[in-house]
């Protein structure tokens, strides 16, 4: 018999969370235009909106914060962080930023521009937005076989090498400003990327003289999958695996709010001196001097410690297995999930769960709202609310899949919190009322999901549909 998955920590300080009533939550949600991004966190019981900046720091990190050196230039905390990151990445030039998208804006602002292309396994939404903001084009290249939501592939996050080569040939290598490999592949189920795949991309980059950029927010989680799924790495430590992968890249952008185990912080690292000078100048212009980049000394101290802790075997094993705990149980219950379960989140296929809600009526949003009203659980649509597009004539192109992401903050929730989430899903699965879809009342010009407002469409009665769907 397998043993209970136990958190490898004890709780020393508690943060109370408020239990509210369903009626209260219904009202709170209506006031936000049915967009949980606009809720007050006090009105949320279990917050699975994101794993970004929402983790709990360790006692060593908190102790490090007290030791933070707040000097404007050359702070000890910066030197500690720089040393740690150089050792991890093997990159000579390391710049601190306040978070990942600042690194993106600086790097892509320099490399991008009209007529330039970036090719990726999948660009994260802020990555894409920062690239497009320069006038450049961001292209995602996932293989067809990875699109099948229910088939098991060990490295479903890999880029499609064939399309990569053909895209370089058709667009012209001189127009490719960089290849961005996102590990794990956040917008694609948090699926891992294999070492072999990054090695193959490196060979292409060398041959075509193209820059290889690693978006490594979740590089430690990715290393876990490599050790356990890719042959040849069984005896490697998680950190050694990450070190090897980072050394394949020319540049490394990191939102430390994930595997840096901190609440704020980012990094921009590279091998090339000339590029580092341009980035440094941009950093100083908008973020801060190159030895703090918009961070307090204590933030950098906590990051230096977090980047080491995240590779501890007990932590990583608990982290990946606790995400799988939620995903596997949902699947056993008949809730369609992206399979296999990724590192930081479970992705529920709301299109399959609520087949009576059409993509332009946002089935993902219906699930997001139901989870909140029923259980006080906050999640996010990563389907058509995030990626669907209306053209000028009002025609709608839906997202590939109507997914809802349940992201697990690091070291925050215990197994009983997750069991509660499972209880709420069970109720949703068994409910006999038909959920309605949504219509957009307001949307901003980009990154719609943050501030969009909806109204509810009246539920339709569909013959032969007896409830929540499959
Ligand atoms: N790249 C990836 C793969 C990310 O997941 C994120 C953030 C970023 C870049 C940007 O970093 O937020 O520090 O500016 N992802 C968060 C999420 C927001 O919820 O997945 P940031």
Short mmCIF file of N, CA and C and ligand atoms in Angstrom, two decimals, residues 49-52 99-102 104 124-127 182 184 186 215 217-218 255-258 265 344 405, ligand 1:
data_model
loop_
_atom_site.label_atom_id
_atom_site.label_comp_id
_atom_site.label_asym_id
_atom_site.label_seq_id
_atom_site.Cartn_x
_atom_site.Cartn_y
_atom_site.Cartn_z
N UNK A 49 -5.17 30.64 -8.54
CA UNK A 49 -5.08 31.53 -9.70
C UNK A 49 -3.70 31.41 -10.35
N UNK A 50 -2.68 31.37 -9.53
CA UNK A 50 -1.31 31.30 -10.06
C UNK A 50 -0.35 30.71 -9.05
N UNK A 51 0.74 30.18 -9.57
CA UNK A 51 1.83 29.71 -8.70
C UNK A 51 2.93 30.77 -8.67
N UNK A 52 2.63 31.97 -9.15
CA UNK A 52 3.65 32.98 -9.34
C UNK A 52 3.68 33.98 -8.20
N UNK A 99 10.74 41.40 -12.06
CA UNK A 99 10.06 40.13 -12.34
C UNK A 99 10.30 39.75 -13.79
N UNK A 100 9.78 38.58 -14.18
CA UNK A 100 10.11 38.01 -15.48
C UNK A 100 9.84 38.94 -16.65
N UNK A 101 8.69 39.60 -16.63
CA UNK A 101 8.33 40.39 -17.81
C UNK A 101 9.22 41.61 -18.01
N UNK A 102 9.90 42.05 -16.94
CA UNK A 102 10.87 43.15 -17.10
C UNK A 102 12.06 42.62 -17.90
N UNK A 104 11.88 40.25 -20.02
CA UNK A 104 11.36 40.07 -21.39
C UNK A 104 11.37 41.41 -22.15
N UNK A 124 4.90 32.17 -23.40
CA UNK A 124 3.95 32.54 -22.36
C UNK A 124 3.29 33.87 -22.76
N UNK A 125 2.11 34.18 -22.20
CA UNK A 125 1.37 35.35 -22.71
C UNK A 125 2.12 36.67 -22.57
N UNK A 126 2.86 36.88 -21.45
CA UNK A 126 3.60 38.14 -21.33
C UNK A 126 4.80 38.15 -22.29
N UNK A 127 5.35 36.96 -22.55
CA UNK A 127 6.48 36.86 -23.48
C UNK A 127 6.01 37.27 -24.87
N UNK A 182 10.53 27.46 -23.49
CA UNK A 182 9.93 27.71 -22.19
C UNK A 182 9.88 26.39 -21.41
N UNK A 184 9.14 24.67 -17.53
CA UNK A 184 8.26 23.81 -18.28
C UNK A 184 7.36 24.69 -19.16
N UNK A 186 4.51 26.37 -19.74
CA UNK A 186 3.37 26.82 -18.92
C UNK A 186 2.06 26.88 -19.68
N UNK A 215 13.48 30.34 -21.34
CA UNK A 215 12.60 30.93 -20.33
C UNK A 215 12.46 29.87 -19.24
N UNK A 217 11.55 29.73 -15.90
CA UNK A 217 10.84 29.98 -14.62
C UNK A 217 10.69 28.71 -13.78
N UNK A 218 10.50 27.59 -14.46
CA UNK A 218 10.21 26.34 -13.73
C UNK A 218 11.24 25.27 -14.07
N UNK A 255 11.53 34.31 -14.21
CA UNK A 255 10.67 34.93 -13.22
C UNK A 255 10.92 34.14 -11.94
N UNK A 256 11.62 34.74 -10.98
CA UNK A 256 11.98 34.02 -9.76
C UNK A 256 10.78 33.78 -8.86
N UNK A 257 9.60 34.30 -9.28
CA UNK A 257 8.37 34.12 -8.50
C UNK A 257 7.87 32.68 -8.57
N UNK A 258 8.51 31.88 -9.41
CA UNK A 258 8.14 30.46 -9.48
C UNK A 258 9.24 29.65 -8.77
N UNK A 265 10.71 39.05 -7.97
CA UNK A 265 12.09 39.00 -8.46
C UNK A 265 12.20 38.32 -9.81
N UNK A 344 3.38 22.37 -12.29
CA UNK A 344 2.93 23.38 -11.34
C UNK A 344 1.42 23.53 -11.30
N UNK A 405 -6.96 26.50 -15.59
CA UNK A 405 -5.74 26.13 -14.87
C UNK A 405 -5.94 26.23 -13.36
N1 LIG B 1 7.42 33.15 -18.53
C1 LIG B 1 6.63 32.19 -18.03
C2 LIG B 1 6.75 30.79 -18.55
C3 LIG B 1 5.69 32.48 -17.03
O1 LIG B 1 4.92 31.51 -16.55
C4 LIG B 1 5.60 33.82 -16.56
C5 LIG B 1 4.61 34.18 -15.55
C6 LIG B 1 6.45 34.78 -17.10
C7 LIG B 1 7.35 34.42 -18.08
C8 LIG B 1 6.40 36.23 -16.65
O2 LIG B 1 6.91 36.36 -15.37
O3 LIG B 1 4.99 37.19 -14.00
O4 LIG B 1 7.34 37.38 -13.20
O5 LIG B 1 6.52 38.81 -15.04
N2 LIG B 1 3.65 33.47 -15.25
C9 LIG B 1 2.62 33.72 -14.26
C10 LIG B 1 1.59 32.64 -14.32
C11 LIG B 1 2.06 35.08 -14.28
O6 LIG B 1 0.55 32.80 -13.64
O7 LIG B 1 1.78 31.63 -15.00
P1 LIG B 1 6.40 37.49 -14.35
#
